[in-house]
XYZ file of C-alpha atoms in Angstrom:
742
model
C -2.979 35.729 13.138
C 0.349 36.517 11.487
C 3.410 36.074 13.719
C 6.888 37.555 13.311
C 8.127 34.370 11.627
C 5.192 34.234 9.182
C 5.658 35.471 5.639
C 2.913 37.296 3.722
C 2.877 36.837 -0.054
C 0.420 36.432 -2.936
C -0.653 33.445 -5.010
C -2.726 34.351 -8.059
C -3.316 37.828 -6.496
C -4.661 36.229 -3.315
C -2.943 37.154 -0.065
C -1.628 34.100 1.818
C 0.671 33.494 4.788
C 3.506 30.966 4.982
C 4.489 29.476 8.324
C 8.165 28.961 9.153
C 9.709 26.339 6.847
C 6.772 26.092 4.435
C 7.320 26.074 0.681
C 5.115 27.744 -1.917
C 3.572 24.338 -2.693
C 2.852 23.696 1.007
C 0.965 26.974 1.269
C -0.885 26.461 -2.016
C -2.111 23.030 -0.901
C -3.195 24.359 2.483
C -5.118 27.136 0.750
C -6.677 24.729 -1.811
C -4.826 26.332 -4.720
C -3.985 23.710 -7.331
C -0.414 23.208 -8.553
C 0.178 19.985 -10.536
C 2.831 17.530 -9.340
C 3.994 14.076 -10.314
C 6.822 13.286 -7.885
C 5.750 15.151 -4.750
C 4.772 13.362 -1.504
C 3.912 15.082 1.765
C 5.663 12.414 3.851
C 9.142 12.763 2.268
C 11.441 15.633 1.389
C 10.822 17.320 -1.998
C 12.162 15.092 -4.771
C 12.097 17.804 -7.482
C 12.389 15.384 -10.394
C 9.127 15.994 -12.302
C 9.226 19.817 -12.598
C 5.450 19.981 -13.092
C 5.147 22.220 -10.036
C 6.782 25.116 -11.897
C 5.378 28.547 -11.020
C 6.242 32.088 -12.063
C 7.294 34.803 -9.639
C 6.801 38.392 -10.681
C 10.159 40.033 -11.357
C 12.114 36.766 -11.536
C 13.745 35.332 -14.630
C 12.481 31.871 -15.462
C 10.115 29.626 -13.564
C 10.853 28.108 -10.160
C 9.988 24.810 -8.493
C 7.274 25.455 -5.925
C 7.933 22.165 -4.079
C 11.330 23.252 -2.773
C 11.173 27.070 -2.858
C 10.268 28.988 0.274
C 8.514 32.328 -0.287
C 9.850 35.752 0.644
C 7.829 38.708 1.837
C 5.296 40.133 -0.645
C 6.329 38.106 -3.713
C 3.606 37.506 -6.298
C 3.274 33.944 -7.548
C 1.374 32.774 -10.617
C 0.459 29.097 -10.708
C -1.122 28.975 -14.160
C -0.623 30.714 -17.467
C -0.294 29.850 -21.153
C 3.481 29.854 -20.666
C 3.353 27.442 -17.706
C 0.797 25.227 -19.442
C 3.136 24.850 -22.436
C 6.086 23.967 -20.198
C 4.054 21.353 -18.362
C 2.764 19.985 -21.646
C 6.336 19.540 -22.918
C 7.291 17.818 -19.653
C 4.464 15.351 -20.164
C 5.532 14.686 -23.748
C 9.010 13.776 -22.499
C 7.472 11.474 -19.867
C 5.599 9.730 -22.651
C 8.700 8.836 -24.654
C 8.078 5.166 -25.389
C 5.756 4.894 -22.395
C 2.767 3.075 -23.891
C -0.459 5.039 -23.779
C -2.589 1.984 -24.580
C -3.373 1.311 -20.946
C -6.087 -1.330 -20.958
C -3.905 -4.129 -19.573
C -2.054 -2.085 -16.939
C -3.042 -2.620 -13.303
C -2.671 1.130 -12.644
C -5.033 2.156 -15.442
C -7.871 4.187 -13.994
C -5.794 5.492 -11.082
C -2.646 6.563 -12.945
C -1.134 10.024 -12.491
C 0.432 9.823 -15.943
C -2.968 9.159 -17.519
C -4.551 11.963 -15.556
C -1.858 14.495 -16.392
C -1.877 13.526 -20.075
C -5.595 14.260 -20.145
C -5.128 17.477 -18.132
C -2.525 18.814 -20.563
C -4.152 17.549 -23.732
C -1.599 14.892 -24.713
C -3.297 12.365 -26.998
C -0.330 11.026 -28.958
C 3.395 10.423 -28.556
C 5.337 13.109 -30.408
C 8.742 11.673 -29.536
C 10.102 8.149 -29.546
C 13.370 6.277 -29.248
C 14.264 2.700 -29.900
C 13.100 0.692 -26.912
C 15.771 -1.661 -25.493
C 14.822 -4.937 -23.885
C 14.004 -4.337 -20.216
C 13.527 -7.351 -18.027
C 10.547 -7.372 -15.693
C 11.799 -7.989 -12.142
C 9.815 -10.208 -9.777
C 10.575 -9.282 -6.158
C 8.071 -11.564 -4.408
C 5.001 -9.524 -3.494
C 6.270 -6.725 -5.727
C 6.854 -6.654 -9.487
C 8.917 -3.967 -11.230
C 8.532 -3.212 -14.948
C 11.312 -0.772 -15.974
C 9.669 -0.111 -19.360
C 6.829 1.656 -17.535
C 8.991 3.520 -15.010
C 9.052 7.333 -15.368
C 11.916 7.749 -12.840
C 9.925 10.001 -10.514
C 11.899 8.623 -7.511
C 8.820 8.393 -5.276
C 9.515 4.744 -4.470
C 13.163 5.328 -3.594
C 12.420 8.363 -1.409
C 9.597 6.534 0.382
C 11.677 3.402 1.037
C 14.540 5.502 2.383
C 12.855 8.420 4.173
C 9.415 7.174 5.242
C 10.061 3.466 5.897
C 13.793 3.219 6.559
C 14.472 0.003 4.616
C 16.670 1.770 2.044
C 16.361 -1.325 -0.166
C 16.161 0.287 -3.616
C 17.947 3.066 -5.449
C 17.845 4.833 -8.790
C 20.599 3.823 -11.182
C 21.301 6.653 -13.585
C 22.282 5.766 -17.128
C 20.436 8.053 -19.480
C 17.596 6.283 -21.233
C 18.550 3.001 -19.538
C 18.066 4.469 -16.015
C 15.890 2.391 -13.714
C 15.216 1.356 -10.127
C 17.698 -1.231 -8.821
C 18.157 -3.286 -5.677
C 20.515 -1.579 -3.247
C 22.243 -4.901 -2.572
C 23.640 -5.664 -6.003
C 24.577 -9.209 -4.933
C 20.972 -10.104 -4.140
C 18.161 -11.156 -6.466
C 15.455 -10.509 -3.870
C 14.205 -7.323 -2.271
C 15.835 -7.126 1.181
C 13.183 -5.129 2.979
C 10.160 -5.407 5.266
C 7.802 -5.933 2.276
C 5.514 -3.055 3.265
C 4.426 -2.405 -0.340
C 4.601 1.375 0.050
C 6.640 1.557 -3.162
C 3.606 0.054 -4.947
C 1.269 2.576 -3.332
C 3.298 5.680 -4.243
C 4.182 4.610 -7.802
C 2.196 6.990 -10.059
C 2.200 4.542 -12.984
C 2.197 0.754 -13.324
C 5.924 0.222 -12.940
C 5.628 -1.199 -9.418
C 2.603 -3.416 -8.802
C 1.360 -6.055 -6.393
C 1.781 -9.572 -7.756
C -1.253 -10.571 -5.665
C -3.487 -7.966 -7.337
C -2.003 -8.289 -10.837
C -4.657 -8.900 -13.535
C -7.330 -9.595 -10.902
C -9.474 -6.541 -11.596
C -9.668 -3.267 -13.451
C -9.427 -0.464 -10.929
C -12.608 1.242 -12.138
C -14.539 -1.955 -11.373
C -13.686 -1.695 -7.677
C -16.828 0.278 -7.102
C -16.982 -0.097 -3.348
C -14.244 1.590 -1.310
C -14.790 1.055 2.412
C -12.798 3.072 4.971
C -11.769 1.090 8.048
C -8.750 0.328 10.203
C -6.189 -2.449 10.052
C -6.710 -5.070 12.772
C -3.274 -6.719 12.833
C -1.493 -4.601 15.491
C -2.190 -1.856 18.012
C -1.413 1.078 15.683
C -4.948 1.146 14.237
C -3.821 2.358 10.805
C -6.487 3.809 8.541
C -7.030 1.729 5.402
C -9.499 1.337 2.554
C -10.919 -2.029 1.546
C -11.559 -2.133 -2.214
C -14.388 -4.536 -2.982
C -16.437 -5.930 -5.865
C -18.253 -9.169 -6.734
C -16.277 -12.412 -6.687
C -16.989 -13.267 -10.347
C -19.607 -12.899 -13.041
C -21.247 -16.063 -11.711
C -20.765 -15.330 -8.013
C -22.048 -11.930 -6.911
C -20.876 -12.199 -3.305
C -18.621 -9.325 -2.258
C -14.889 -9.949 -2.208
C -11.977 -7.789 -1.031
C -9.486 -7.369 -3.869
C -6.925 -5.140 -2.199
C -6.185 -2.700 0.617
C -5.032 0.859 -0.083
C -4.025 3.752 2.156
C -3.525 7.514 2.120
C 0.011 7.035 0.806
C 0.513 10.773 0.344
C 0.664 11.389 4.091
C 0.955 8.012 5.840
C 2.264 4.466 5.452
C 1.067 0.965 6.303
C 2.980 -2.295 6.709
C 2.908 -5.457 4.611
C 0.603 -7.337 6.993
C -1.958 -4.560 6.645
C -1.574 -4.201 2.889
C -1.494 -7.884 1.907
C -3.136 -9.690 4.854
C -6.771 -8.756 4.237
C -8.311 -12.016 3.027
C -9.443 -13.438 6.375
C -13.219 -12.983 6.172
C -15.116 -15.906 7.687
C -17.570 -17.839 5.529
C -19.287 -20.420 7.734
C -20.778 -23.614 6.424
C -24.575 -23.564 6.249
C -24.821 -26.181 9.003
C -23.303 -23.668 11.418
C -26.298 -21.355 11.011
C -29.038 -23.732 12.061
C -30.905 -23.314 15.341
C -29.259 -26.463 16.702
C -25.849 -24.780 16.549
C -27.206 -21.616 18.160
C -28.730 -23.573 21.041
C -25.451 -25.456 21.346
C -23.341 -22.309 21.825
C -25.833 -20.820 24.287
C -25.791 -24.021 26.366
C -21.982 -24.186 26.206
C -21.748 -20.710 27.746
C -24.336 -21.466 30.425
C -22.394 -24.590 31.477
C -18.950 -22.956 31.346
C -16.884 -21.724 34.295
C -14.512 -19.643 32.175
C -14.440 -17.628 28.954
C -10.890 -17.325 27.646
C -10.254 -14.830 24.845
C -7.625 -12.632 23.210
C -7.429 -8.913 22.404
C -8.071 -9.319 18.682
C -11.655 -8.172 19.294
C -13.636 -4.925 19.322
C -14.471 -2.887 22.411
C -18.094 -3.803 21.878
C -17.325 -7.535 21.942
C -15.250 -7.030 25.102
C -18.180 -5.195 26.703
C -20.544 -8.058 25.838
C -18.123 -10.619 27.305
C -18.014 -8.563 30.507
C -21.832 -8.562 30.652
C -21.856 -12.355 30.157
C -19.351 -12.687 33.016
C -21.627 -10.678 35.296
C -24.786 -12.510 34.228
C -23.433 -16.053 34.387
C -20.830 -15.654 37.159
C -18.042 -16.744 34.824
C -14.336 -16.159 35.003
C -13.075 -13.920 32.190
C -9.482 -14.678 31.204
C -7.170 -12.812 28.842
C -3.551 -13.221 29.919
C -2.087 -10.524 27.684
C -4.658 -7.870 28.668
C -4.385 -8.835 32.363
C -0.626 -8.265 32.201
C -1.338 -4.820 30.721
C -3.895 -4.044 33.451
C -1.358 -4.867 36.172
C 1.308 -2.852 34.366
C -0.935 0.231 34.037
C -2.137 0.013 37.637
C 1.434 0.023 38.965
C 2.407 2.765 36.503
C -0.478 4.951 37.640
C 0.304 4.635 41.342
C 3.869 5.887 40.804
C 3.232 8.460 38.037
C -0.056 9.921 39.247
C -1.599 9.383 35.809
C -3.648 6.464 34.544
C -1.935 6.324 31.137
C 1.512 6.937 29.643
C 1.652 10.295 27.861
C 3.452 9.410 24.613
C 1.942 9.455 21.119
C 3.154 8.556 17.617
C 3.435 12.279 16.867
C 5.879 12.642 19.754
C 8.102 9.985 18.169
C 8.029 11.778 14.798
C 9.048 15.079 16.411
C 11.613 13.669 18.861
C 15.327 14.384 18.937
C 16.092 11.514 21.345
C 14.353 8.124 21.139
C 14.977 5.053 23.287
C 13.325 1.720 22.452
C 13.271 -1.001 25.115
C 11.703 -4.462 25.133
C 10.269 -4.524 21.661
C 11.162 -6.005 18.314
C 9.508 -2.863 17.023
C 10.096 -3.580 13.345
C 7.386 -6.282 13.433
C 5.612 -5.538 16.700
C 4.438 -2.131 15.491
C 5.849 -0.997 12.120
C 4.133 2.401 12.330
C 6.254 3.271 15.366
C 9.289 2.198 13.349
C 8.222 4.550 10.507
C 7.855 7.397 13.016
C 11.392 6.684 14.238
C 12.635 6.862 10.647
C 10.927 10.223 10.173
C 12.483 11.548 13.389
C 15.944 10.453 12.286
C 15.625 11.810 8.749
C 14.003 15.121 9.677
C 15.384 15.865 13.154
C 18.581 13.804 13.191
C 17.162 12.153 16.299
C 19.594 10.094 18.363
C 17.970 6.646 18.531
C 19.009 4.053 21.120
C 17.701 0.539 20.512
C 17.868 -1.794 23.510
C 17.000 -5.451 22.924
C 18.718 -8.857 22.999
C 18.030 -9.272 19.245
C 19.909 -7.044 16.805
C 17.812 -5.622 13.946
C 19.846 -5.312 10.760
C 17.137 -3.302 8.963
C 17.353 -0.583 11.623
C 21.050 0.106 11.098
C 20.208 3.124 8.913
C 18.583 5.014 11.779
C 19.772 3.514 15.089
C 22.813 5.354 16.469
C 23.301 3.209 19.582
C 22.443 -0.477 19.824
C 22.579 -2.016 23.296
C 22.115 -5.786 23.520
C 21.095 -6.498 27.078
C 20.906 -9.963 28.617
C 17.637 -11.864 28.255
C 15.363 -11.585 31.312
C 17.096 -8.540 32.844
C 14.558 -5.932 31.694
C 13.833 -4.839 35.279
C 17.499 -3.943 35.715
C 17.679 -2.254 32.315
C 14.755 0.040 33.150
C 16.218 0.811 36.575
C 19.530 1.825 34.968
C 17.659 3.927 32.420
C 15.774 5.683 35.217
C 19.120 6.582 36.798
C 20.522 7.793 33.468
C 17.449 9.715 32.329
C 16.623 11.426 35.610
C 20.195 12.180 36.608
C 20.259 13.876 40.013
C 16.498 14.505 40.162
C 15.693 11.280 41.996
C 18.063 8.756 43.510
C 17.139 5.076 43.549
C 18.522 2.528 45.966
C 20.329 0.771 43.143
C 23.585 -1.156 43.012
C 24.587 0.223 39.609
C 27.732 -1.906 39.349
C 25.892 -5.168 39.976
C 22.916 -4.329 37.739
C 25.158 -3.066 34.949
C 27.196 -6.267 35.054
C 24.164 -8.554 35.058
C 22.314 -6.695 32.294
C 25.389 -6.152 30.101
C 24.456 -2.454 29.883
C 27.678 -0.534 30.402
C 27.972 2.665 32.412
C 29.573 4.381 29.399
C 26.514 3.524 27.317
C 24.269 4.976 30.013
C 26.406 8.096 30.209
C 25.941 8.528 26.460
C 22.154 8.353 26.869
C 22.338 10.897 29.705
C 24.577 13.320 27.801
C 22.364 13.164 24.695
C 19.344 13.755 26.921
C 20.817 16.939 28.397
C 20.943 18.460 24.897
C 17.586 17.086 23.739
C 14.310 18.970 23.968
C 11.877 16.298 22.797
C 12.558 12.860 24.248
C 10.528 9.669 23.897
C 10.890 6.290 25.602
C 9.165 3.466 23.669
C 8.137 0.485 25.788
C 7.342 -2.873 24.171
C 5.479 -6.054 25.032
C 8.562 -7.795 26.487
C 8.244 -5.499 29.514
C 4.471 -5.936 29.830
C 4.794 -9.754 29.779
C 7.788 -9.817 32.147
C 7.315 -11.434 35.560
C 8.591 -8.159 37.114
C 6.207 -6.035 35.016
C 4.842 -4.106 38.010
C 8.205 -2.927 39.316
C 9.246 -2.077 35.762
C 6.059 0.008 35.503
C 6.862 1.790 38.778
C 10.242 2.900 37.424
C 8.569 4.107 34.226
C 5.941 5.994 36.197
C 8.665 7.852 38.075
C 10.416 8.684 34.783
C 7.199 10.202 33.399
C 6.492 12.078 36.648
C 9.906 13.656 37.130
C 11.130 14.350 33.582
C 10.088 15.768 30.223
C 10.373 12.299 28.683
C 7.206 11.070 27.028
C 6.508 7.344 27.301
C 4.848 5.468 24.448
C 3.477 2.068 25.444
C 3.214 -0.461 22.592
C 1.051 -3.506 23.406
C 1.166 -6.199 20.748
C -2.475 -7.043 20.030
C -4.885 -4.788 18.175
C -7.131 -3.838 21.111
C -5.165 -4.610 24.260
C -5.854 -1.146 25.708
C -9.577 -1.440 25.013
C -9.886 -4.841 26.683
C -7.785 -3.715 29.654
C -10.057 -0.689 30.094
C -13.396 -2.519 29.760
C -13.055 -5.996 31.276
C -12.653 -7.234 34.838
C -10.190 -10.048 34.200
C -9.399 -13.115 36.267
C -5.979 -14.629 36.911
C -6.533 -18.147 35.595
C -9.151 -20.292 33.908
C -10.781 -23.240 35.646
C -13.327 -25.923 34.859
C -15.195 -26.062 31.593
C -13.950 -23.327 29.242
C -15.400 -21.540 26.231
C -12.693 -20.118 23.999
C -13.569 -16.915 22.150
C -11.001 -16.984 19.354
C -8.939 -19.097 21.726
C -8.681 -22.814 22.434
C -11.230 -24.166 24.912
C -13.587 -27.079 25.528
C -15.976 -25.246 23.201
C -14.617 -22.765 20.636
C -16.388 -19.701 19.244
C -14.214 -18.623 16.329
C -13.926 -16.111 13.514
C -10.966 -18.037 12.060
C -11.848 -20.046 8.956
C -12.623 -23.724 9.573
C -11.640 -23.544 13.255
C -14.007 -24.044 16.178
C -17.541 -25.143 16.998
C -19.476 -21.948 16.300
C -18.490 -19.314 13.730
C -18.690 -15.542 14.179
C -17.722 -12.654 11.882
C -14.067 -11.727 11.431
C -12.922 -8.171 12.114
C -13.281 -7.138 8.470
C -16.949 -8.192 8.681
C -17.859 -6.100 11.735
C -18.625 -2.584 12.814
C -16.956 -1.724 16.080
C -14.109 0.143 17.738
C -10.540 -0.279 18.993
C -8.396 1.889 21.264
C -4.987 2.259 19.617
C -1.564 3.125 21.056
C -2.361 6.848 20.724
C -5.339 6.127 23.011
C -7.709 7.130 20.222
C -10.977 5.352 19.511
C -10.780 3.992 15.962
C -13.725 2.694 13.915
C -13.999 -0.593 12.021
C -16.475 -0.891 9.157
C -17.883 -3.925 7.349
C -15.897 -4.728 4.214
C -17.760 -7.904 3.269
C -20.939 -9.338 4.823
C -21.130 -12.301 7.183
C -23.859 -14.860 6.583
C -24.386 -15.884 10.163
C -24.830 -14.869 13.799
C -22.637 -12.785 16.102
C -21.751 -12.517 19.791
C -24.532 -9.946 20.110
C -27.119 -12.543 19.030
C -25.800 -14.961 21.664
C -25.862 -12.219 24.315
C -29.451 -11.268 23.484
C -30.493 -14.869 24.143
C -28.560 -15.238 27.418
C -28.904 -11.777 28.947
C -32.635 -11.628 28.204
C -32.606 -7.848 28.608
C -35.753 -5.858 27.981
C -33.803 -3.574 25.653
C -32.122 -6.048 23.329
C -29.485 -4.653 21.005
C -30.284 -5.168 17.359
C -26.691 -4.365 16.376
C -23.419 -4.812 18.241
C -22.503 -1.145 17.817
C -25.446 -0.118 19.960
C -23.087 -0.964 22.861
C -20.683 1.787 21.725
C -22.710 4.401 23.593
C -22.569 2.292 26.788
C -18.769 2.351 26.584
C -17.980 5.882 25.391
C -21.227 7.800 25.883
C -21.397 8.543 22.138
C -23.163 6.738 19.313
C -20.937 4.788 16.911
C -21.878 6.991 13.955
C -21.007 10.146 15.925
C -17.544 8.978 16.981
C -14.899 11.185 15.374
C -11.326 11.473 16.647
C -12.292 10.591 20.211
C -9.331 10.592 22.591
C -9.219 8.553 25.816
C -7.904 11.044 28.354
C -5.482 10.078 31.083
C -6.827 10.758 34.577
C -4.847 12.139 37.497
C -4.724 9.848 40.511
C -3.053 10.064 43.884
C 0.512 8.784 44.015
C 0.991 5.931 46.463
C 4.324 6.342 48.243
C 4.312 2.624 48.977
C 4.249 1.972 45.246
C 7.565 3.593 44.438
C 10.108 1.325 42.673
C 11.260 -1.598 44.809
C 14.871 -2.540 45.330
C 16.294 -4.989 42.795
C 17.632 -7.954 44.707
C 18.546 -10.425 42.003
C 18.209 -10.563 38.240
C 17.448 -13.852 36.450
C 19.841 -15.628 34.104
C 18.839 -17.458 30.948
C 21.462 -19.979 29.857
C 21.358 -22.413 26.964
C 19.505 -22.149 23.650
C 16.822 -19.435 23.650
C 14.059 -18.756 21.147
C 12.095 -15.517 20.803
C 8.450 -15.961 19.806
C 8.136 -13.306 17.155
C 6.019 -12.010 14.332
C 7.386 -11.835 10.787
C 7.116 -8.957 8.325
C 3.954 -10.285 6.669
C 2.397 -12.721 9.149
C 1.469 -11.152 12.492
C -1.181 -13.616 13.669
C -3.342 -16.542 12.471
C -5.631 -14.167 10.552
C -2.877 -12.566 8.483
C -1.413 -16.066 8.028
C -4.550 -17.647 6.527
C -4.993 -14.540 4.432
C -1.742 -15.290 2.647
C -1.875 -19.097 2.918
C 1.264 -19.048 5.114
C 4.489 -18.497 3.245
C 6.552 -21.564 4.146
C 9.720 -19.457 3.892
C 8.473 -17.431 6.856
C 8.170 -20.426 9.205
C 11.890 -21.065 9.514
C 13.770 -20.765 12.794
C 16.312 -17.979 12.243
C 19.242 -17.988 14.636
C 22.779 -16.813 15.233
C 25.971 -18.787 14.626
C 26.332 -19.037 18.416
C 22.862 -20.600 18.594
C 23.835 -23.157 15.944
C 26.980 -24.056 17.881
C 25.150 -24.376 21.205
C 22.363 -26.444 19.652
C 24.821 -28.578 17.652
C 22.979 -27.861 14.404
C 23.859 -26.448 10.994
C 22.240 -24.166 8.469
C 19.404 -26.031 6.727
C 18.852 -28.657 9.455
C 15.354 -29.709 10.504
C 14.912 -29.221 14.260
C 12.264 -29.837 16.907
C 11.558 -28.133 20.238
C 8.640 -27.529 22.603
C 7.050 -24.437 24.246
C 4.051 -24.636 26.614
C 3.427 -28.195 25.465
C 3.250 -27.074 21.821
C 5.668 -28.915 19.536
C 7.483 -27.024 16.805
C 9.253 -28.470 13.793
C 11.267 -25.875 11.893
C 13.968 -25.609 9.287
C 16.922 -23.758 10.800
C 18.565 -20.847 9.011
C 21.635 -18.938 10.187
C 21.516 -15.135 10.204
C 25.074 -13.871 10.487
C 23.865 -10.454 11.665
C 22.407 -11.948 14.878
C 24.315 -12.128 18.136
C 23.871 -14.274 21.254
C 22.506 -17.785 21.668
C 19.105 -16.719 20.309
C 16.803 -17.704 17.445
C 13.603 -16.089 16.138
C 10.614 -18.420 16.184
C 7.379 -17.466 14.365
C 4.161 -18.592 16.056
C 1.494 -17.300 13.624
C 0.996 -20.769 12.102
C -0.119 -22.309 15.421
C -3.770 -21.331 14.914
C -5.546 -20.062 18.046
C -2.665 -21.332 20.249
C -0.616 -18.480 18.727
C -2.207 -15.937 21.063
C -1.249 -17.879 24.177
C 2.319 -18.244 22.898
C 2.449 -14.483 22.253
C 1.065 -13.487 25.648
C 3.926 -15.034 27.646
C 7.424 -13.598 27.969
C 8.684 -14.107 24.436
C 12.144 -15.423 25.297
C 11.921 -19.113 26.152
C 14.647 -21.640 26.910
C 14.226 -24.734 24.734
C 15.948 -28.009 24.029
C 16.829 -28.200 20.342
C 16.667 -31.660 18.799
C 17.990 -32.259 15.308
C 15.567 -34.296 13.206
C 17.077 -37.165 11.262
C 15.929 -37.125 7.625
């Protein structure tokens, strides 16, 4: 139905309606009317550099760009004519000036917009040419840039700036010598989060993946498998592109991961960290090994596992717990269960109400307790979109400053380590204003947290003018010893305000495990580790453990992501072995044995796996418990001395993404502030040792002059299955730094 703000007009004599803010191209795409483009992307503002989207409007002189022109009432638009075809043909001829059309050796050949448009407009030779200057190919790590192939469409620059927020590259104009340059002219490396989106959006072969380079012709990748990324809780949709390993080895191999770059983005861990399929040794498949794992479970007192598993696997583990009387331990998911239980009793709802879409549309965003840039990059991209499109006021609260967020964050508040309970209490005061008064000594809490009353007043004043507000809560709050009182404050905020709360657990299926499993506090006795360390280890990590199971890119199954949507995994490459379902069939001895793991999907969600489409887990209303309102804050902890923060890096999130990329040694450095170096009596480049939970670390120390406080970032992805235990605790840990004599 047409509203007052809608505009009626005609495209190719067909009546169409434009919604408020839509361009002619927007409407044409919605109505499946084709208009060619080369530089246009849905996820960024119109670039308007290619001019292929030219259309004619009856009564107007000259053609107009449909990508940036909004229609007026009753205009008549023509998208195709001999005149427009000739203009587009001439545009393509100019694109082809000294751009080689012999494409056999280009990695983009077969999926190249320039190729496609040349064919569409009948260009089979180069009518124009100029003398080609020498253009150096730039190697930027995972990304290679060849300026001689660049058509200056600006897609990469717009994506890096508007969709990601890194703002690491720019277009240097200089006539025929124009090209893409590094924003930091003093650097020889790409200072960004290495997401690879510039590779994805490049319509030609100017920007390519050095990992994929010369490995396959695109048309040979004859198996494109839709699935989801398993490295964090966002559940991003991806495509695995697969073919045989070689002419002599016909086993399937993943060659690359792609995404719907037109509308969405993925991070570098998702794009480059795909090579973690498990290929067990033949000896692991024999009946002796199967009997061994069955006996290990029957003798065990505890199964300890992490949340890097499917809902179906979690359901099977719960059934094994019930059958064998085992303890079921997952520290990270148990923390989340406790957090959600306390949240529900003070909010009256079982789940927080925030979604990624709310972040994208927000005009005020507050991030607390998360190094969001690596904990969940998709949330970071949504923040960038909100800032670029809505001029959202973003407050980032964390003890670690993020230099790459300086383009979008308007207020950075560095609170004291360990004081998250006080920070959330102060936020509740600031966000709710006079609606609800807490018994809170604001002066004391403000002094201990280092969150000033002027900073809180700024948040409050921005909130009064904001219509769409989002509070993003990270894993530091879930893992905090005061997680339940923190959750009570957050529940009250959701109950008594229009602020939407987005909860961001770190692992891929934390919400699913927390929903499905009855978890115990602590392991005891003989333990079986399921992708965790134990007396007996069942593992999908290559060459680790006693019994091998398929990795997540070798399974069908489901996750529940941070939007509380059920997302589907599909098999990218086969697994030549047995699974948890086979073990369960032996132990449970049910009459109705499950042939496939996904037969459990219906037990969990009431719907068959194949019928699952866009299923949303709905929050349930529950009775508020007046005894579960926020408790008084008596004393906040202090963390003195040298502190490390157990963190992910841009490319390595966990042991699976690490083995996929053979662990970049440059990523395993300890990165700290100048204050940290002074307190630890170390210098840039020193080898140091320290210990966390009995695990010894030896790192090369590197100073980051943008960091503040006596803090250093410590990656844990290279600690194999121990990584998950190190990630499930409160990430800030006090350590004794020892300089290693060389």
